[in-house]
Short mmCIF file of C-alpha atoms and ligand atoms in Angstrom, two decimals:
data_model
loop_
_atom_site.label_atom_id
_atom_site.label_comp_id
_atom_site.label_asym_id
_atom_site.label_seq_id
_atom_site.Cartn_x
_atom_site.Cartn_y
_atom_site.Cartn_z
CA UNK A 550 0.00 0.00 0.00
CA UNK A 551 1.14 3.75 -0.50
CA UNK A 552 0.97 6.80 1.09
CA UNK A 553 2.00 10.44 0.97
CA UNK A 554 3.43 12.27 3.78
CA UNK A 555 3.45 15.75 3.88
CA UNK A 556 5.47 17.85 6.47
CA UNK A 557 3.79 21.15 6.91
CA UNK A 558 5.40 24.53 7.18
CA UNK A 559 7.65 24.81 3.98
CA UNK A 560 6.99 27.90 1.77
CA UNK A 561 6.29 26.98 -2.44
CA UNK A 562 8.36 28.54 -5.15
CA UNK A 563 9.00 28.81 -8.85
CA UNK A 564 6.72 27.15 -11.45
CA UNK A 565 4.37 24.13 -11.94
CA UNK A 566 3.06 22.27 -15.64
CA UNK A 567 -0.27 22.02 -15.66
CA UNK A 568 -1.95 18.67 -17.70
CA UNK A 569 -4.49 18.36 -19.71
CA UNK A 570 -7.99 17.96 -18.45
CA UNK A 571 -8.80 14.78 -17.11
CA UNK A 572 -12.68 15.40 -17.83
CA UNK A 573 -11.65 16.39 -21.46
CA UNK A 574 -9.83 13.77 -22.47
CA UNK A 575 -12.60 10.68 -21.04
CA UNK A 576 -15.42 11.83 -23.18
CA UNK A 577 -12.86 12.65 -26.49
CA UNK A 578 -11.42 8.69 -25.66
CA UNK A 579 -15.10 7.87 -25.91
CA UNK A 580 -15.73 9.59 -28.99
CA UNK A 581 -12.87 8.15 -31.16
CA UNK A 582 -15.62 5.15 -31.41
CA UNK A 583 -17.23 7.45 -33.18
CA UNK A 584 -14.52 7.94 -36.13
CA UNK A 585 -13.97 4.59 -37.64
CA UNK A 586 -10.26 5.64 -38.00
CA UNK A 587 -7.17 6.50 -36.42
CA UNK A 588 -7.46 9.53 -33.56
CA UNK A 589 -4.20 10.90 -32.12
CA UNK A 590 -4.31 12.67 -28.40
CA UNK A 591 -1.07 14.64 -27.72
CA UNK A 592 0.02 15.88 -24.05
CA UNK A 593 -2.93 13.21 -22.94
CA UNK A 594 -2.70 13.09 -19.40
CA UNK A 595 -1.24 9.53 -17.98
CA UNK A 596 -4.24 9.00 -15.29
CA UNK A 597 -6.15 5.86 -13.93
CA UNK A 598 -9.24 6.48 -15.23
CA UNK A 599 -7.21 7.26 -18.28
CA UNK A 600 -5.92 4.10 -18.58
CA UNK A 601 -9.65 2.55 -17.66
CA UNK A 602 -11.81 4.18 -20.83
CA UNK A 603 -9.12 2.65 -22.88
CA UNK A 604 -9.83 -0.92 -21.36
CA UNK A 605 -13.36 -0.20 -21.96
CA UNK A 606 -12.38 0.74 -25.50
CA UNK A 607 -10.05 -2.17 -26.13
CA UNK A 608 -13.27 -4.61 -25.45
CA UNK A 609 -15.14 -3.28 -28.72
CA UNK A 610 -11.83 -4.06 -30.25
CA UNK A 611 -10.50 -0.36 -30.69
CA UNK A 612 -6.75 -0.92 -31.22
CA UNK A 613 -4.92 1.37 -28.52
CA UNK A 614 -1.56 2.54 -28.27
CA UNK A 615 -0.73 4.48 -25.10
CA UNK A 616 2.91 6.37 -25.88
CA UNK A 617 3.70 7.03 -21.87
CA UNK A 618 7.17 8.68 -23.09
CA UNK A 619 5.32 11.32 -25.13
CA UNK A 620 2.08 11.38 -23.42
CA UNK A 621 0.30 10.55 -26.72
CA UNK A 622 -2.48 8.10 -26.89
CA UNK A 623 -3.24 6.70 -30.65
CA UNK A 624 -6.96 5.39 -31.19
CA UNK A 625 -7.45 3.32 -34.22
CA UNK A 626 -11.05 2.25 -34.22
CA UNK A 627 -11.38 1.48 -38.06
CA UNK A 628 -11.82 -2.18 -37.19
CA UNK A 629 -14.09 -2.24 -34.40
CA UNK A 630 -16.86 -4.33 -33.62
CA UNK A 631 -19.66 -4.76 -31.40
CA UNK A 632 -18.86 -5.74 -27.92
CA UNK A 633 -19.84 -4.85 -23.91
CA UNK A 634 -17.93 -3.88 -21.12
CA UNK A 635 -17.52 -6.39 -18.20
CA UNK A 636 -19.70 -5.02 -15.22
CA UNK A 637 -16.99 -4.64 -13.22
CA UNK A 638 -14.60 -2.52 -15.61
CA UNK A 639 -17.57 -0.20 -16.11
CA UNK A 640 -18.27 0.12 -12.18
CA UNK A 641 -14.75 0.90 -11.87
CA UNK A 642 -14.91 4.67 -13.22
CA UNK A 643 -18.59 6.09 -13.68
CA UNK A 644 -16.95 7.85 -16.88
CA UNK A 645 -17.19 4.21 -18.33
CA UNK A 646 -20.84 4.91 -19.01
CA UNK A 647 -19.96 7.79 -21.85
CA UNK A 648 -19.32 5.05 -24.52
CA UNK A 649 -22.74 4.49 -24.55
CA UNK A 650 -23.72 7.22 -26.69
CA UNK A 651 -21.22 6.40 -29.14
CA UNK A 652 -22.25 3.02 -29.39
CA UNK A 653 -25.60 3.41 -29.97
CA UNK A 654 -24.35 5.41 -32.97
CA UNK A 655 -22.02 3.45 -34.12
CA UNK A 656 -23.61 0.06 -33.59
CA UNK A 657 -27.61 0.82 -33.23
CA UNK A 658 -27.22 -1.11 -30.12
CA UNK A 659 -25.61 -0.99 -26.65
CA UNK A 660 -25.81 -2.70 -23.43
CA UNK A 661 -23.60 -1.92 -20.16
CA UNK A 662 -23.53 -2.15 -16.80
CA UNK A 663 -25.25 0.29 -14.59
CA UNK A 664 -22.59 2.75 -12.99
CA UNK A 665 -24.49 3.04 -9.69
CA UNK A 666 -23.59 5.25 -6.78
CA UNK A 667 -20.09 6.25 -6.08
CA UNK A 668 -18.48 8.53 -2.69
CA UNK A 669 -19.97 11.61 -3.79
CA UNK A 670 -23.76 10.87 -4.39
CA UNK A 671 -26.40 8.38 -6.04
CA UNK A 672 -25.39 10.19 -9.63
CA UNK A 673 -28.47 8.57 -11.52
CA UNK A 674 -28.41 8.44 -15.52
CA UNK A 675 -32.12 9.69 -16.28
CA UNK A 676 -30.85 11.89 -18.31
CA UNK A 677 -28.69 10.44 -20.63
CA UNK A 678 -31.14 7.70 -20.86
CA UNK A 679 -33.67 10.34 -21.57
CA UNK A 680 -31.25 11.39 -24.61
CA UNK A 681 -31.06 8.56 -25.94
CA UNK A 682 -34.93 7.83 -25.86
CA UNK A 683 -35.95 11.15 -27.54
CA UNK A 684 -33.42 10.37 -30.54
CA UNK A 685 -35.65 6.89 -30.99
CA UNK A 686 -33.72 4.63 -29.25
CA UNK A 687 -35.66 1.97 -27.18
CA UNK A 688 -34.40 1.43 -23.75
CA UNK A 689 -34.80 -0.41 -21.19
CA UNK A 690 -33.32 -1.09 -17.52
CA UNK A 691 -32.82 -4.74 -16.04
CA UNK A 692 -30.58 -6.87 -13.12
CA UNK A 693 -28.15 -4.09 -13.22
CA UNK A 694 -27.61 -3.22 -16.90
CA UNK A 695 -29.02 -0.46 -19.48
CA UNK A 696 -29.68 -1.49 -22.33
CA UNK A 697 -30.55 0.48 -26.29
CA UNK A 698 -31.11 -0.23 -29.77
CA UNK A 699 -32.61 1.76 -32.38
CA UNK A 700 -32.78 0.83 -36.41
CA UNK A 701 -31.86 4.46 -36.74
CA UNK A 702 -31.49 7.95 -34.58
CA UNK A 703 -33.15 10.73 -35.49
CA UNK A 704 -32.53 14.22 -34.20
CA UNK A 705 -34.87 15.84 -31.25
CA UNK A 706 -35.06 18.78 -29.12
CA UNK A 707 -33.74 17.90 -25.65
CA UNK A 708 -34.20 19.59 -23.17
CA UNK A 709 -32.43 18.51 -19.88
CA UNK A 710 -33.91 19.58 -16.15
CA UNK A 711 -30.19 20.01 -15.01
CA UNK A 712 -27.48 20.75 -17.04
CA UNK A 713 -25.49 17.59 -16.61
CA UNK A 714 -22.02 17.48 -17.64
CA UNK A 715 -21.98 13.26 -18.76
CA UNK A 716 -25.62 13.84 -20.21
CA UNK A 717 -24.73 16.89 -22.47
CA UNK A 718 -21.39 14.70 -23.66
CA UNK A 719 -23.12 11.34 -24.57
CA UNK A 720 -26.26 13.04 -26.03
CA UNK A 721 -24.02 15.46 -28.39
CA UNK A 722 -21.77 11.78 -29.32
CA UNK A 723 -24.91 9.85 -30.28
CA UNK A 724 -26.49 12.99 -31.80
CA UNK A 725 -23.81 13.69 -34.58
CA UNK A 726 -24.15 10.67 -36.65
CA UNK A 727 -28.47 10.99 -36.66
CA UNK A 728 -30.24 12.00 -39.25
CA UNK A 729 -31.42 15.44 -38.89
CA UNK A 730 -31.01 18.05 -36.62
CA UNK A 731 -30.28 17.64 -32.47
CA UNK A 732 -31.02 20.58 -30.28
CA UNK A 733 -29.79 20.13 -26.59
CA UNK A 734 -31.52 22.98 -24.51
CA UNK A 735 -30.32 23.30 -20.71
CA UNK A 736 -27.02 21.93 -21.82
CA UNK A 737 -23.92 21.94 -19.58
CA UNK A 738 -21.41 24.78 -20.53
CA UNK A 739 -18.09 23.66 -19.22
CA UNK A 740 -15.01 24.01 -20.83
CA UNK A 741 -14.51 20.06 -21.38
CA UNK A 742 -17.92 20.26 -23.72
CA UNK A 743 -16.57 23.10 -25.82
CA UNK A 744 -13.23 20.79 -26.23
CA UNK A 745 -15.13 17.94 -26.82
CA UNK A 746 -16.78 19.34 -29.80
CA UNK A 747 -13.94 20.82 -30.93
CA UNK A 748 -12.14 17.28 -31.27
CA UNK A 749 -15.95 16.02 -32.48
CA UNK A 750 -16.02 18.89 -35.34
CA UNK A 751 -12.66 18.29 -36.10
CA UNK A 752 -13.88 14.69 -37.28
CA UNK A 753 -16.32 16.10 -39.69
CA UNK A 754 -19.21 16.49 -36.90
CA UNK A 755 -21.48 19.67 -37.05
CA UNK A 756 -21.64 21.25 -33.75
CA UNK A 757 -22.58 24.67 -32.86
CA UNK A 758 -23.37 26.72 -29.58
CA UNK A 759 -21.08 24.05 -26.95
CA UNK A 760 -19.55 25.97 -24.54
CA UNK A 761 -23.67 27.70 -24.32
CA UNK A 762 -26.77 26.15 -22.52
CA UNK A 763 -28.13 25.38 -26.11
CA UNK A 764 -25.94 23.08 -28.48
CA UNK A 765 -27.26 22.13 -32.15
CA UNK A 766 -25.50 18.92 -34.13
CA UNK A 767 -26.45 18.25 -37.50
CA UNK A 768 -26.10 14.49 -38.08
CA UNK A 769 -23.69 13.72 -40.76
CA UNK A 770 -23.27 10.06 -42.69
CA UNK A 771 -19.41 9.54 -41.12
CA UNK A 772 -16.39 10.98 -39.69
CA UNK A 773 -12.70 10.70 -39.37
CA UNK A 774 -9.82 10.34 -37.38
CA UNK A 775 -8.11 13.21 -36.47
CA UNK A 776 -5.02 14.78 -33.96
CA UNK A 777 -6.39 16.45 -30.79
CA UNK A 778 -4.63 18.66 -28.34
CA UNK A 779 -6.93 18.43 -25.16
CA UNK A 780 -7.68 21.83 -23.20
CA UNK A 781 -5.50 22.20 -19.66
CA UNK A 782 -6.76 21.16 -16.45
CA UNK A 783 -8.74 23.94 -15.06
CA UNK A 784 -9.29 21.86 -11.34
CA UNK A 785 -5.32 20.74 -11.28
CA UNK A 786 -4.61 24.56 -11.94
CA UNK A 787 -7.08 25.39 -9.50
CA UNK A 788 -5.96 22.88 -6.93
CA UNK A 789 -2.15 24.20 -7.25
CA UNK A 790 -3.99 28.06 -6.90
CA UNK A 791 -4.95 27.01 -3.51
CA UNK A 792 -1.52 25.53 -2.75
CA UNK A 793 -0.38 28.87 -3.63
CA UNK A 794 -2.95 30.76 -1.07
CA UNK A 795 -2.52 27.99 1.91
CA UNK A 796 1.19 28.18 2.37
CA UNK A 797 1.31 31.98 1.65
CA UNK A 798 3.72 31.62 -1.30
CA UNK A 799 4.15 32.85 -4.31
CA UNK A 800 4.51 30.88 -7.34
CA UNK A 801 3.76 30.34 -11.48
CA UNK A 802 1.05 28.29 -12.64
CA UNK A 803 1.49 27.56 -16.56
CA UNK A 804 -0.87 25.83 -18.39
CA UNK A 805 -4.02 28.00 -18.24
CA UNK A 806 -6.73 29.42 -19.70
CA UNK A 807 -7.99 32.56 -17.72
CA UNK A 808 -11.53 32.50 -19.36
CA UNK A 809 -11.99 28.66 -17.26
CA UNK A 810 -10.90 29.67 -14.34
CA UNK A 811 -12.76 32.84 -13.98
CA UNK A 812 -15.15 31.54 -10.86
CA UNK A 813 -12.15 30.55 -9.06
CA UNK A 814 -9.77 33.34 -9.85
CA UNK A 815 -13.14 35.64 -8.72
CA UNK A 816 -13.56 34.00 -5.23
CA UNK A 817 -9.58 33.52 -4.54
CA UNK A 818 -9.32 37.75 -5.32
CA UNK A 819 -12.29 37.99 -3.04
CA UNK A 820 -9.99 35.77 -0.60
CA UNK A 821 -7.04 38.42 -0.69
CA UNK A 822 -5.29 36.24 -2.96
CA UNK A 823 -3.20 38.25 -5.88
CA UNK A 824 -3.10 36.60 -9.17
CA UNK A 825 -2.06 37.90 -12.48
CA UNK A 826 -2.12 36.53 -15.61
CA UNK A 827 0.69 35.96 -17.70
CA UNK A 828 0.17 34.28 -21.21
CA UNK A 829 -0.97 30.94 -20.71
CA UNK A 830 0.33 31.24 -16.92
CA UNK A 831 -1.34 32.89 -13.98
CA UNK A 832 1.38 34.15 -10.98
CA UNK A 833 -0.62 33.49 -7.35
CA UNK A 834 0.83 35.09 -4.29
CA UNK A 835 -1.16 34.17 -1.27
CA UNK A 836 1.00 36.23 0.66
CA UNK A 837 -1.40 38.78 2.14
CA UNK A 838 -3.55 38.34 5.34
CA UNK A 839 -6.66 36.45 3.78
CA UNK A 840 -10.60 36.64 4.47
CA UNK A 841 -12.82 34.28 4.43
CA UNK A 842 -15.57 33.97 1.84
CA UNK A 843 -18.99 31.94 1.23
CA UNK A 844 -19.24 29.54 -1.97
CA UNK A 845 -21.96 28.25 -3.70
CA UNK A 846 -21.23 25.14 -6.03
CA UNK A 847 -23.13 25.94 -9.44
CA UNK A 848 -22.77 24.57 -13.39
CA UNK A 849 -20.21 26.50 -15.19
CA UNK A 850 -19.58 29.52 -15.03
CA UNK A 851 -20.25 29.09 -11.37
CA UNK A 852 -18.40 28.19 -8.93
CA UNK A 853 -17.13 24.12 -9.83
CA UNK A 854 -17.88 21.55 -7.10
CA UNK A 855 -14.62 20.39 -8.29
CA UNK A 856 -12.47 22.58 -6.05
CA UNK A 857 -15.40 22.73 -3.45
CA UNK A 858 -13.05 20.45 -1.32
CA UNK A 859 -9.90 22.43 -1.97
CA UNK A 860 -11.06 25.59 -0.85
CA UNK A 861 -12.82 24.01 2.28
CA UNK A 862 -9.06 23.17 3.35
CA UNK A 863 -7.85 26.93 3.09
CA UNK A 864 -10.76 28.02 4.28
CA UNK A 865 -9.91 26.10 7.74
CA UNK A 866 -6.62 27.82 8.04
CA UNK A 867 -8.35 31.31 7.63
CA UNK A 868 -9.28 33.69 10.49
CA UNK A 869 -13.33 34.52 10.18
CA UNK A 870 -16.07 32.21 8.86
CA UNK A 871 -16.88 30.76 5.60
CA UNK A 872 -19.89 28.97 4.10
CA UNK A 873 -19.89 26.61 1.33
CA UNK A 874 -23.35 25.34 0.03
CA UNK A 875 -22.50 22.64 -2.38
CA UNK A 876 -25.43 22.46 -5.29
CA UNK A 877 -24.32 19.47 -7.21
CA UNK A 878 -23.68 16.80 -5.62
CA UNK A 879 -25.66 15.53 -2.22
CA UNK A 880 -22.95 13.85 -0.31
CA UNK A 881 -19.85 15.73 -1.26
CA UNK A 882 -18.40 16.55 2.41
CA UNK A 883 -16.90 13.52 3.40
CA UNK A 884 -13.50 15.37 3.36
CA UNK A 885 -14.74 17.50 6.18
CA UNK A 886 -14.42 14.65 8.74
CA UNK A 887 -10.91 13.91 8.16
CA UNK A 888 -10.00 17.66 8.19
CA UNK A 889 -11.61 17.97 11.66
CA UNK A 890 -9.06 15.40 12.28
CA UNK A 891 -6.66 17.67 11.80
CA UNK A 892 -8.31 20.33 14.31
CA UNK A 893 -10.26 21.90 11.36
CA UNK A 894 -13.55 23.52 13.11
CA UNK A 895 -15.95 22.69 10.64
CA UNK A 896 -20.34 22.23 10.86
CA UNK A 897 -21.85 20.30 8.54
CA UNK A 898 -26.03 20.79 8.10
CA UNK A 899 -27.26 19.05 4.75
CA UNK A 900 -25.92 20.86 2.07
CA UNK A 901 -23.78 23.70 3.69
CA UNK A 902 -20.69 23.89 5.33
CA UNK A 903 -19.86 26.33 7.99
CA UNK A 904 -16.29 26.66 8.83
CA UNK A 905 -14.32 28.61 11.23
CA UNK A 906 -10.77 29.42 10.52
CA UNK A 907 -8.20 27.90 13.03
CA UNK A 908 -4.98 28.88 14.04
CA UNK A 909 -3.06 26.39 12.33
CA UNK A 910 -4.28 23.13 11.38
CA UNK A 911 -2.18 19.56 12.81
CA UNK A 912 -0.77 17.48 10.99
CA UNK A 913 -2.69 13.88 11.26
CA UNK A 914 -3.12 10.38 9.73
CA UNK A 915 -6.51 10.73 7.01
CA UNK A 916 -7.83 9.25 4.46
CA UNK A 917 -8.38 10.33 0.20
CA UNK A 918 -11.95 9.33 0.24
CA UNK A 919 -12.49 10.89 -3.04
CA UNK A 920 -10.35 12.34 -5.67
CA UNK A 921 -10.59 16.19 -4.83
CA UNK A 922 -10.70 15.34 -1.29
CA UNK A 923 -7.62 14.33 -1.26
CA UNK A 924 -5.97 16.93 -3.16
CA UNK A 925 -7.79 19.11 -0.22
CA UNK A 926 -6.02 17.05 2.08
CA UNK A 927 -2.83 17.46 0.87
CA UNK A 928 -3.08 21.02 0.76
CA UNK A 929 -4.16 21.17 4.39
CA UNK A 930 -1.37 19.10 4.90
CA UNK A 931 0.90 21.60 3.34
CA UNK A 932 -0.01 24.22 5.65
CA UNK A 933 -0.18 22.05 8.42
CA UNK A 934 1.89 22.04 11.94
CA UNK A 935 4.21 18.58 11.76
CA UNK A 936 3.12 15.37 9.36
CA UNK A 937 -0.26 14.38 7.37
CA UNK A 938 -0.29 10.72 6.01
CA UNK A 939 -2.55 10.23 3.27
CA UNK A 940 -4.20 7.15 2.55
CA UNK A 941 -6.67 5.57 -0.15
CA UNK A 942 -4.52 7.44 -3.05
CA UNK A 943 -5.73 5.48 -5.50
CA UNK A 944 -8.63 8.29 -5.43
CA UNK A 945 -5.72 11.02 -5.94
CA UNK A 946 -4.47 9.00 -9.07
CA UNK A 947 -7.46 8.88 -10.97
CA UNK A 948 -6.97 12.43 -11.94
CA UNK A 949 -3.69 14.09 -10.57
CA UNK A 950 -0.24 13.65 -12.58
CA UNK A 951 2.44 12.90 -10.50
CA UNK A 952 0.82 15.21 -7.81
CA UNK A 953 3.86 14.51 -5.34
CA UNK A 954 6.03 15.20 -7.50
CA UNK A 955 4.41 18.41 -8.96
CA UNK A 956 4.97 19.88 -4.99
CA UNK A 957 7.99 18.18 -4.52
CA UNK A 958 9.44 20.90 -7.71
CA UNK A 959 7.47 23.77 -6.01
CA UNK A 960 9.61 23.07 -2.43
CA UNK A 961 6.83 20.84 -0.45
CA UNK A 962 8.38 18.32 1.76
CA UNK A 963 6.20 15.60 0.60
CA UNK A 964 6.96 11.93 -0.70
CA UNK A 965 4.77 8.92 -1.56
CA UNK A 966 6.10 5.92 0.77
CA UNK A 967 4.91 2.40 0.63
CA UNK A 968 4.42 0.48 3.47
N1 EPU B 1214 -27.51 13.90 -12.61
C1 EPU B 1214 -28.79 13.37 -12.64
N2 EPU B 1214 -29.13 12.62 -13.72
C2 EPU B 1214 -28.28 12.35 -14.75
C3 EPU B 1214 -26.98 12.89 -14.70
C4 EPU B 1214 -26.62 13.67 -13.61
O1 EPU B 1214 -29.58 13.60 -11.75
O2 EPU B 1214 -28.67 11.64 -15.70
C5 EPU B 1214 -27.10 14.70 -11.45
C6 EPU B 1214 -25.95 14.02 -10.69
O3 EPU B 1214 -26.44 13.05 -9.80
C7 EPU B 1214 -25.28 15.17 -9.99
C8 EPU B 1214 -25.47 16.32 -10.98
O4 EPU B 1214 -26.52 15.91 -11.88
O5 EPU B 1214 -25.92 15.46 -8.81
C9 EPU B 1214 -24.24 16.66 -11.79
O6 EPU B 1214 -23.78 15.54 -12.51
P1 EPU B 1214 -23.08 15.63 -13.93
O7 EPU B 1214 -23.76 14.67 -14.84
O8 EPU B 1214 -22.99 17.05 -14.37
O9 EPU B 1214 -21.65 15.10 -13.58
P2 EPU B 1214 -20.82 13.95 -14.28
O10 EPU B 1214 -20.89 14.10 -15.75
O11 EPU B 1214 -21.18 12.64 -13.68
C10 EPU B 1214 -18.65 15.39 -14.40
C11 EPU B 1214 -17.23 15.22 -13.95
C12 EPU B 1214 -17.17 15.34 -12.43
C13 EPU B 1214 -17.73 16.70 -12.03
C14 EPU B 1214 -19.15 16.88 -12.57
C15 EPU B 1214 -19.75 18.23 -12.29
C16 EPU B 1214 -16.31 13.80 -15.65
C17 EPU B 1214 -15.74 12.49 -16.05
N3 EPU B 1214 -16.72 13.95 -14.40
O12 EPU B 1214 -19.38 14.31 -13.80
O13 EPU B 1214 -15.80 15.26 -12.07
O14 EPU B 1214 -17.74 16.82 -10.64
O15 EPU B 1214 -19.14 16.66 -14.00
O16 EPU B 1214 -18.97 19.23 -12.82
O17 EPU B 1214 -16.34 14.71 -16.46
C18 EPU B 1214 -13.97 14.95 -10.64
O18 EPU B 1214 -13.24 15.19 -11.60
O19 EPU B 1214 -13.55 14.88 -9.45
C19 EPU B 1214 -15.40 14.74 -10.88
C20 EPU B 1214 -16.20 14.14 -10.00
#
């Protein structure tokens, strides 16, 4: 088993890579199905769940080569053919599930496992199962699988009641190869949607309006392989903002695009933090005295529940209180515990968070028990009085590149041990 110990105290400097976006590059793995030839993704990110949508992939025979040395990942799906998931592959990474829009395009048929609940809530599929029905698919739920087939999709309006991130992605994949026109009203806007099309209309799809709560794909007969260059991470940039802030350093972030991180670059200024953008960098110097704030999770461009847990941990080490209401998810706290481990003074009714700056937080043994909750807790750890030993970081590695050593380079005494 591993851990990673942090010793508190140290001050960051100099600069940090950013990767490419983890919840870019799932849904664009998913959609090479789509192009029935050879897809190339260059600085791909070399993550767990990374590594799982290409398993999925590899069992409807796309032919995958994963370049490590290069971070390039090559997709060849020209000779696929039909095949489904093993259950336990697909309840491995809830991201699993976005092949099924491609599939149904591809093939006319699907049927995988249900992703069920995971850490952070029940995250139902309604509505990418309502998707799929309003472009004529018939579905149908039974002992734990999903199941769709169609003779043909046709293009609908959709609208969705929330504007789910997965939903918006598989709807848009099985969308561009039906006949007629798909209009996707409440759509998510993030920045991994606007990429995603990009990479989609870069194979010949017809996409308009991603990136705004109504998207409109024109089906087209087929479409090709192409070479995409994923979008950075906005949350890893976001997470090493806050490492900035928590340890009152100063340091250079490159790898960013201002316009994405707008809600958290807005709420880290109202914080006290100074950041100025550079290029594609952004210089943060949480130097100043800091104030606490109140955040409200939201669909982009609000505030993403994504660094919810990241700014609960410098909001402990803060004089004053905060509030965080999180919106998305229902159960997306559990980090709060094992911060109050480490003398964090934090109340927890429902959906909000109230939290009450302490002194200095203490170093303590805790648990990842998701992945941004333990990127919280090594921040926390980095500001931390004496050691923090972090377990479960197989949560961590699902979406953070070489996260100890990306510290380690900024000055963090911090190492991943096995014992
Ligand atoms: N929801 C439904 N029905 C659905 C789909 C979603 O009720 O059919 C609900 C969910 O239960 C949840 C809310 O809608 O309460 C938001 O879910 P959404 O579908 O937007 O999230 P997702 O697609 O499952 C992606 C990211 C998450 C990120 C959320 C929100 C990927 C692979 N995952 O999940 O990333 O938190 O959007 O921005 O893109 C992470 O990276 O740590 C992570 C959890």
């Amino acid at each position: 088993m591993e851990k990673i110990v942090v010793k508190g105290g140290n001050k960051l400097s100099g600069s940090v890579n950013i990767s490419a976006a983890k919840n870019s590059v799932l849904p664009i793995i998913a959609a090479s199905i789509l192009s029935g030839g050879k897809c190339v993704i260059k600085n791909a990110p070399m993550l767990e769940d990374v590594f799982v949508i290409n398993e999925v992939l590899k069992t409807v025979s796309a032919d995958i080569n994963i370049d490590k040395e290069n971070n390039r990942i090559i997709i060849d799906t020209s000779k696929l053919s039909y095949g489904e998931p093993s259950g336990e592959l697909v309840r491995k990474m809830r991201a699993s599930f976005l092949v099924m829009g491609p599939m149904i395009a591809r093939f006319g048929r699907f049927k995988i496992s249900l992703p069920g609940g995971c850490n952070i809530g029940t995250r139902p599929i309604d509505l990418h199962l309502k998707g799929f029905t309003a472009l004529g698919a018939d579905v149908s739920i039974g002992h734990g699988y999903v199941e769709a087939s169609t003779r043909k999709l046709i293009g609908n309006k959709i609208y969705l009641d929330f504007p789910s991130v997965g939903a918006t992605e598989n709807i848009m994949m099985a969308a561009v190869l039906a006949e007629g026109e798909t209009i996707i009203e409440n759509a998510a806007a993030e920045p991994e949607i606007e990429d995603l099309a990009r990479f989609l209309n870069a194979m010949g799809a017809e996409i308009t309006g991603a990136g705004t709560d109504t998207i409109k794909i024109t089906g087209v007969k087929n479409l090709k392989g192409t070479t995409h260059k994923p979008i950075y991470d906005r949350i890893e940039a976001g997470t090493f903002m806050v490492a900035a802030a928590i340890t009152k350093s100063k340091i250079r972030i490159c790898g960013v695009n201002e316009e994405h991180l707008k809600p958290i670059i807005a709420k880290l200024t109202e914080m006290g933090v100074s950041l100025e953008i550079e290029g594609d960098s952004i210089i943060v110097d949480g130097s100043r005295e800091l104030r606490p704030v109140d955040i409200k999770t939201m669909p982009y461009p609000g505030f993403p529940t994504d660094m919810q847990a990241q700014m609960m941990s410098l909001l402990c080490t803060v004089k004053g209180t905060g509030v965080i209401t999180e919106t998305i998810f229902e159960n997306r706290f559990m980090h709060a515990q094992e911060l109050k481990r480490m003398g964090a003074n934090i109340k927890i009714d429902g959906r909000t968070a109230v939290i009450e700056g302490v002194e200095r937080l203490s170093g303590s043994e805790v648990k990842a028990t998701d992945l941004r909750a333990g990127a919280a807790l090594i921040l926390a750890g980095l500001s931390a009085e004496g050691i923090t030993e972090i377990g479960d970081l197989y949560h961590i590695d699902r979406g953070y590149v070489n996260i100890e050593n990306k510290f380690k380079g900024l000055g963090a005494d911090i190492e991943r041990i096995n014992y």
